[in-house]
């Protein structure tokens, strides 16, 4: 029975050995060097403890196999025996070591290791120090160095060693196979796993021999290293003058927060004390009280790098980037510019720095209150020139003016002056003869798609303007503060660089945008004499603007025209001018670029090829006009059209929109002037007769619901318009359409919205039964009026119904031509009792019993198979009067939450609905039927909707949320052991790298990603007993429907070679060909000659026939370097993309 039990243990150990371990980091560290930043913390710790060292070039070679000599050196070092090894350098008992120059560095380690029994030589008397060490051999060396060798004596090799190593945790995060050469990176991980493991010590001898774990003996203790866990950095030199620059104070606390111990240590690592200040750390300390390694123990989510947004209080503080307000812990500490502040209310607004949370509350803050912030424009030795982001002024820092210069990264880690360069964002404060600078090098380059007053869209991504930001349109010749949309509008469609500040917002936009104009048109309404004539021009935007001529000689003939007379004045009739012009970048009328037609009465001058006059005729809805019989012009979207005179015959230009003009039939009162080319588009049309009717405009009323923006050279604003709905409108001036403004507008000739009249603002009112009273005036509020409430910051809060007006006190509004309020915003809650409704209330919107419906908390969830669901409305009459609803009083409809479009609505009732006092009744005869499908009016799977009710013209607050579950059960991606399957193949398939053992495949090796986020993967199964192996699984859609999938799994057939032996003549060297067959494609990834990996220059690869040719020089060099002679053999190994390798034998002659 004992034998059977022992056999079972052995089989279990073997089962363990053949299992797969977690992949470590070594494969990603192929080019790692000692000086690299962002190395894995295990590697950093290994170098800090001194057991990992680079080669002569500083390479760590983490992806290379470790040799016996290297592995032994590591074991000796972590055992605290480095000094002893140094004393034992010299002759060894191994002839191959003594004769090998490449192993002389290791003689001390070899003599000590053999003497200590950590490692042995080979039976033939060699040590083979440059031979590879397998994972099993590395594990054995560690186990014996920890005195656990007795636990594996008599166990089968390598199963016993591998099992014990796993038991001790040596293989955590290591991909280990017993007979595979151990990779240096994995060895570092194995050693790191072993550092704190208690060693075994013998406590009994002779017949009572026994062993126990000694918690006081570890590799750390042997290296005389203590580990201090969860210690807070409570003081650094910048806040405690008794400390040296490289010293920090570490304090530990008990479970109640009381101080247990506090000591000062010297920091030997590269970490900056300022970066660690206030954080909890795990520190490894040598016997000289020096910290050789430190790891931050504070959870990353509890370390906030942020800016103080609002005025802090003693017990709470608002942060900008987090966009949240945090409670301040009792006893929390705060420093501003390394000076302690008594409480958080003393922290200046705008201070930036590090906040540390404990249990969700801010427990520590180390902040900088900057004197200046800016963007570097030039660095000349120790002089840093920059543009001040607060005002656009040029400034500079001369570092020679300071005794101490401290430069930090945004996380307070150490930076260098050389990190400050052009386009660096810098933030600094001064204290006597020292300067503290935070530098951030983060910028975005790309093309500007659109701009808003406080944000810019670059290559499809929006970036917010920082609290302090400047722009330059000429790459640094001039800087302006980014104040509004005008500051950045010229960047649209330009390539820019945007510099990002500490909060992730833009502090500088720089580009080469030029504000230039094309051809412009207008009516001159006045000309003022002077050294340069100034023209008042009514332009295409419907505005009168003064422009000065660039030339001192132009437009003199326009000064004495009769601008203020009427067209009917027979003695001195009205005279004015129509103008084509260009503007310079200084907004002057460009020299010699203008075309002028002086108009006297209704007769224009047409003394050039661009102006035409006569009787203009056109048919309704036609996009062309005729001047006489031979002059036809077409109307384009950018044709500027004006009516010059008002009905009194005075010069009072107005715009006519293109759409309006196209709709007209013109045959009378039609004197006109046209700028353009015959047979082509009219550029400018001026109607000259006072009795011409065409300039009347339709007016629109609404509320601007979002900030205006610019795209493609035009401004846009989102406006909810009375009778039209919410959509984006092209606007003439973003300043006239800020968010939350109530507007009355018309369209100019370019189809741009332009303000027609101003809204009445901040009027105090009372509301009663659809009327508001303002002062002595009473106005009706339209039942479909656009109504919004404002929050305390005067921003839009929410859309409200007409009856809700009674809850507010102040109103901004516009009246239509019937003196009815059709758009308004309200604010300031009114006081007093609310009126009790007299007509009852909607109690709920619900479904009937048709179909199976899942309703939870006012939500209706449907499936694609739920063909029809009917919605109705219960109405309770809680008054003592009969309530009657006409068919036109009721509308129930469903709205798409994404597009805000109506999808389907109820049909009107056949008769009025009467609800008796105290009764509850359905409002609709048939209700609203919801259907799921692909046709118009049907709901779509995977989308959300809202059922809404309009009662007597007012949108009700009660709604019903509707969600249609997705029926998408498709699969987007499948990977097996990291290899993506081809889902387009029939059948779907995946080929794994050569050498993969399909028998070892596990479900955990498979990753399946459904196309729809709410679909689930079920019933995943692997069958490796068939050929090909198969992966089967189901994708279940959100609505419960599922589809089964099968993917065939096979292994790439590795390359083969017909012959693996060849020769090399030392005396008559020639290139050596190593032939092979690529059975499943791929290519060569590397060639190794003996113990040396060849560079790509030392061999060539051919495809037809497939072979690797090793250059004779490489072989001769290897022969010479290793003292080889005729009769010796060299092993050459070729590795392949598809996995696997072929070993060749080269016999020397």
Short mmCIF file of C-alpha atoms in Angstrom, two decimals, residues 427-627:
data_model
loop_
_atom_site.label_atom_id
_atom_site.label_comp_id
_atom_site.label_asym_id
_atom_site.label_seq_id
_atom_site.Cartn_x
_atom_site.Cartn_y
_atom_site.Cartn_z
CA UNK A 427 4.79 76.44 -14.43
CA UNK A 428 7.01 78.03 -11.80
CA UNK A 429 7.29 79.87 -8.51
CA UNK A 430 10.23 81.65 -6.93
CA UNK A 431 11.44 81.84 -3.34
CA UNK A 432 14.39 84.14 -2.65
CA UNK A 433 17.29 82.69 -4.67
CA UNK A 434 15.58 79.47 -5.76
CA UNK A 435 13.16 78.67 -8.56
CA UNK A 436 10.87 75.66 -8.79
CA UNK A 437 9.73 74.68 -12.29
CA UNK A 438 7.22 72.03 -13.36
CA UNK A 439 7.71 71.09 -17.01
CA UNK A 440 5.24 69.19 -19.18
CA UNK A 441 6.02 68.13 -22.74
CA UNK A 442 2.66 67.20 -24.20
CA UNK A 443 1.25 68.61 -27.41
CA UNK A 444 -1.21 67.67 -30.15
CA UNK A 445 -0.53 68.23 -33.82
CA UNK A 446 -3.14 68.01 -36.54
CA UNK A 447 -5.76 69.73 -38.64
CA UNK A 448 -8.50 71.79 -37.02
CA UNK A 449 -11.97 70.49 -37.87
CA UNK A 450 -14.02 72.94 -35.81
CA UNK A 451 -13.77 75.45 -32.99
CA UNK A 452 -15.96 76.73 -30.19
CA UNK A 453 -15.51 79.61 -27.79
CA UNK A 454 -13.87 77.29 -25.28
CA UNK A 455 -12.71 74.24 -27.22
CA UNK A 456 -10.99 73.16 -30.43
CA UNK A 457 -11.44 69.99 -32.48
CA UNK A 458 -8.19 68.59 -33.89
CA UNK A 459 -8.24 65.51 -36.12
CA UNK A 460 -11.65 64.52 -34.80
CA UNK A 461 -11.00 65.03 -31.08
CA UNK A 462 -12.25 67.97 -28.99
CA UNK A 463 -9.84 69.66 -26.56
CA UNK A 464 -11.02 72.17 -23.94
CA UNK A 465 -9.42 75.57 -23.51
CA UNK A 466 -7.40 75.86 -20.32
CA UNK A 467 -8.03 78.46 -17.65
CA UNK A 468 -5.12 80.41 -19.14
CA UNK A 469 -4.58 80.05 -22.87
CA UNK A 470 -3.09 82.02 -25.75
CA UNK A 471 -3.05 81.66 -29.52
CA UNK A 472 -0.72 82.74 -32.30
CA UNK A 473 -1.85 82.92 -35.90
CA UNK A 474 1.64 83.63 -37.22
CA UNK A 475 3.75 80.97 -35.49
CA UNK A 476 4.88 83.17 -32.65
CA UNK A 477 5.21 86.65 -34.13
CA UNK A 478 2.18 87.73 -32.10
CA UNK A 479 0.26 86.15 -29.25
CA UNK A 480 -3.31 86.85 -28.16
CA UNK A 481 -5.30 85.63 -25.19
CA UNK A 482 -7.88 83.01 -26.18
CA UNK A 483 -10.99 84.87 -25.05
CA UNK A 484 -13.79 83.70 -27.30
CA UNK A 485 -14.65 82.11 -30.63
CA UNK A 486 -13.14 85.01 -32.56
CA UNK A 487 -9.74 84.17 -31.10
CA UNK A 488 -9.60 80.77 -32.78
CA UNK A 489 -11.96 80.91 -35.75
CA UNK A 490 -9.15 81.36 -38.30
CA UNK A 491 -7.57 78.04 -37.33
CA UNK A 492 -10.38 76.05 -38.99
CA UNK A 493 -8.92 73.79 -41.73
CA UNK A 494 -5.38 74.81 -40.68
CA UNK A 495 -2.60 72.59 -39.31
CA UNK A 496 -1.79 73.54 -35.72
CA UNK A 497 0.15 72.52 -32.67
CA UNK A 498 -1.77 72.64 -29.39
CA UNK A 499 0.25 72.59 -26.16
CA UNK A 500 -1.49 70.81 -23.27
CA UNK A 501 -1.40 72.10 -19.68
CA UNK A 502 -1.30 70.24 -16.36
CA UNK A 503 -5.07 69.66 -16.45
CA UNK A 504 -5.06 68.13 -19.93
CA UNK A 505 -6.44 71.32 -21.49
CA UNK A 506 -5.06 73.56 -24.22
CA UNK A 507 -2.85 76.48 -23.15
CA UNK A 508 -1.42 77.39 -26.57
CA UNK A 509 -2.59 77.01 -30.16
CA UNK A 510 -0.01 77.89 -32.76
CA UNK A 511 -0.32 77.81 -36.53
CA UNK A 512 0.07 79.81 -39.69
CA UNK A 513 -3.57 80.79 -40.24
CA UNK A 514 -4.11 83.95 -42.26
CA UNK A 515 -7.29 86.00 -42.10
CA UNK A 516 -7.82 86.94 -45.74
CA UNK A 517 -10.92 87.57 -47.78
CA UNK A 518 -12.09 86.66 -51.23
CA UNK A 519 -14.43 88.88 -53.27
CA UNK A 520 -16.97 90.71 -51.12
CA UNK A 521 -20.04 92.71 -52.16
CA UNK A 522 -22.12 95.46 -50.58
CA UNK A 523 -23.92 98.76 -50.90
CA UNK A 524 -22.00 101.93 -49.93
CA UNK A 525 -24.25 103.97 -47.64
CA UNK A 526 -21.74 106.71 -46.84
CA UNK A 527 -18.21 107.88 -47.74
CA UNK A 528 -16.08 109.98 -45.37
CA UNK A 529 -13.25 112.10 -46.71
CA UNK A 530 -9.77 112.08 -45.22
CA UNK A 531 -6.24 111.13 -46.10
CA UNK A 532 -7.76 107.73 -46.88
CA UNK A 533 -11.47 107.55 -47.73
CA UNK A 534 -13.57 105.53 -45.30
CA UNK A 535 -16.59 103.73 -46.73
CA UNK A 536 -19.62 102.60 -44.78
CA UNK A 537 -20.70 99.36 -46.45
CA UNK A 538 -23.87 97.36 -45.92
CA UNK A 539 -22.44 93.89 -46.34
CA UNK A 540 -23.59 90.34 -47.04
CA UNK A 541 -24.10 89.77 -43.33
CA UNK A 542 -26.69 92.53 -43.11
CA UNK A 543 -24.37 94.84 -41.17
CA UNK A 544 -23.04 98.32 -41.86
CA UNK A 545 -19.26 98.27 -41.41
CA UNK A 546 -16.69 101.04 -41.85
CA UNK A 547 -13.70 100.15 -44.02
CA UNK A 548 -10.76 102.44 -44.80
CA UNK A 549 -9.19 102.35 -48.24
CA UNK A 550 -5.66 101.01 -48.47
CA UNK A 551 -4.99 103.50 -51.30
CA UNK A 552 -5.15 107.28 -50.71
CA UNK A 553 -6.42 107.91 -54.25
CA UNK A 554 -9.39 105.53 -54.48
CA UNK A 555 -13.10 106.28 -53.81
CA UNK A 556 -12.77 110.08 -53.88
CA UNK A 557 -15.74 110.22 -56.29
CA UNK A 558 -17.98 108.59 -53.67
CA UNK A 559 -17.50 111.29 -51.02
CA UNK A 560 -20.01 113.82 -52.41
CA UNK A 561 -22.85 111.50 -53.34
CA UNK A 562 -26.38 112.28 -52.08
CA UNK A 563 -26.74 109.43 -49.61
CA UNK A 564 -29.49 111.11 -47.56
CA UNK A 565 -31.80 112.27 -50.35
CA UNK A 566 -34.68 110.24 -51.70
CA UNK A 567 -35.03 108.64 -55.07
CA UNK A 568 -37.99 110.91 -55.82
CA UNK A 569 -36.04 114.17 -55.34
CA UNK A 570 -36.11 115.68 -58.82
CA UNK A 571 -33.50 118.36 -58.07
CA UNK A 572 -30.87 116.21 -56.41
CA UNK A 573 -31.98 112.61 -56.43
CA UNK A 574 -30.50 109.99 -54.16
CA UNK A 575 -27.09 108.72 -55.25
CA UNK A 576 -25.02 105.91 -53.73
CA UNK A 577 -22.80 103.05 -54.90
CA UNK A 578 -22.70 99.28 -55.21
CA UNK A 579 -19.27 97.76 -54.56
CA UNK A 580 -17.19 94.68 -55.19
CA UNK A 581 -14.12 94.68 -52.90
CA UNK A 582 -11.43 92.69 -51.11
CA UNK A 583 -10.05 93.19 -47.61
CA UNK A 584 -6.44 93.04 -46.51
CA UNK A 585 -5.38 91.22 -43.35
CA UNK A 586 -5.71 94.63 -41.64
CA UNK A 587 -9.37 94.91 -42.76
CA UNK A 588 -8.64 97.68 -45.26
CA UNK A 589 -10.20 97.76 -48.72
CA UNK A 590 -7.39 96.34 -50.84
CA UNK A 591 -5.76 98.66 -53.35
CA UNK A 592 -6.95 98.39 -56.97
CA UNK A 593 -9.15 95.36 -56.23
CA UNK A 594 -12.55 97.05 -56.29
CA UNK A 595 -15.33 97.46 -58.85
CA UNK A 596 -17.72 100.39 -58.26
CA UNK A 597 -21.07 101.23 -59.78
CA UNK A 598 -22.48 104.65 -58.83
CA UNK A 599 -26.29 104.65 -58.79
CA UNK A 600 -28.20 107.88 -59.28
CA UNK A 601 -31.90 107.43 -58.66
CA UNK A 602 -32.42 104.05 -60.28
CA UNK A 603 -29.72 104.41 -62.93
CA UNK A 604 -26.37 102.72 -62.29
CA UNK A 605 -23.10 103.23 -64.14
CA UNK A 606 -21.99 100.06 -65.94
CA UNK A 607 -18.68 101.02 -67.50
CA UNK A 608 -16.89 97.70 -67.02
CA UNK A 609 -17.29 94.03 -67.96
CA UNK A 610 -18.57 92.97 -64.52
CA UNK A 611 -21.66 95.16 -64.11
CA UNK A 612 -24.98 94.99 -65.91
CA UNK A 613 -28.24 96.88 -65.44
CA UNK A 614 -31.81 96.78 -66.76
CA UNK A 615 -35.19 95.27 -66.07
CA UNK A 616 -34.76 91.98 -64.24
CA UNK A 617 -37.29 89.26 -64.95
CA UNK A 618 -37.67 85.73 -63.63
CA UNK A 619 -40.25 83.01 -63.23
CA UNK A 620 -41.22 81.65 -59.84
CA UNK A 621 -38.97 78.91 -58.49
CA UNK A 622 -36.43 79.39 -61.30
CA UNK A 623 -32.75 79.74 -60.45
CA UNK A 624 -31.88 82.24 -63.16
CA UNK A 625 -32.73 85.84 -64.09
CA UNK A 626 -32.73 87.79 -67.33
CA UNK A 627 -31.65 91.40 -67.85
#
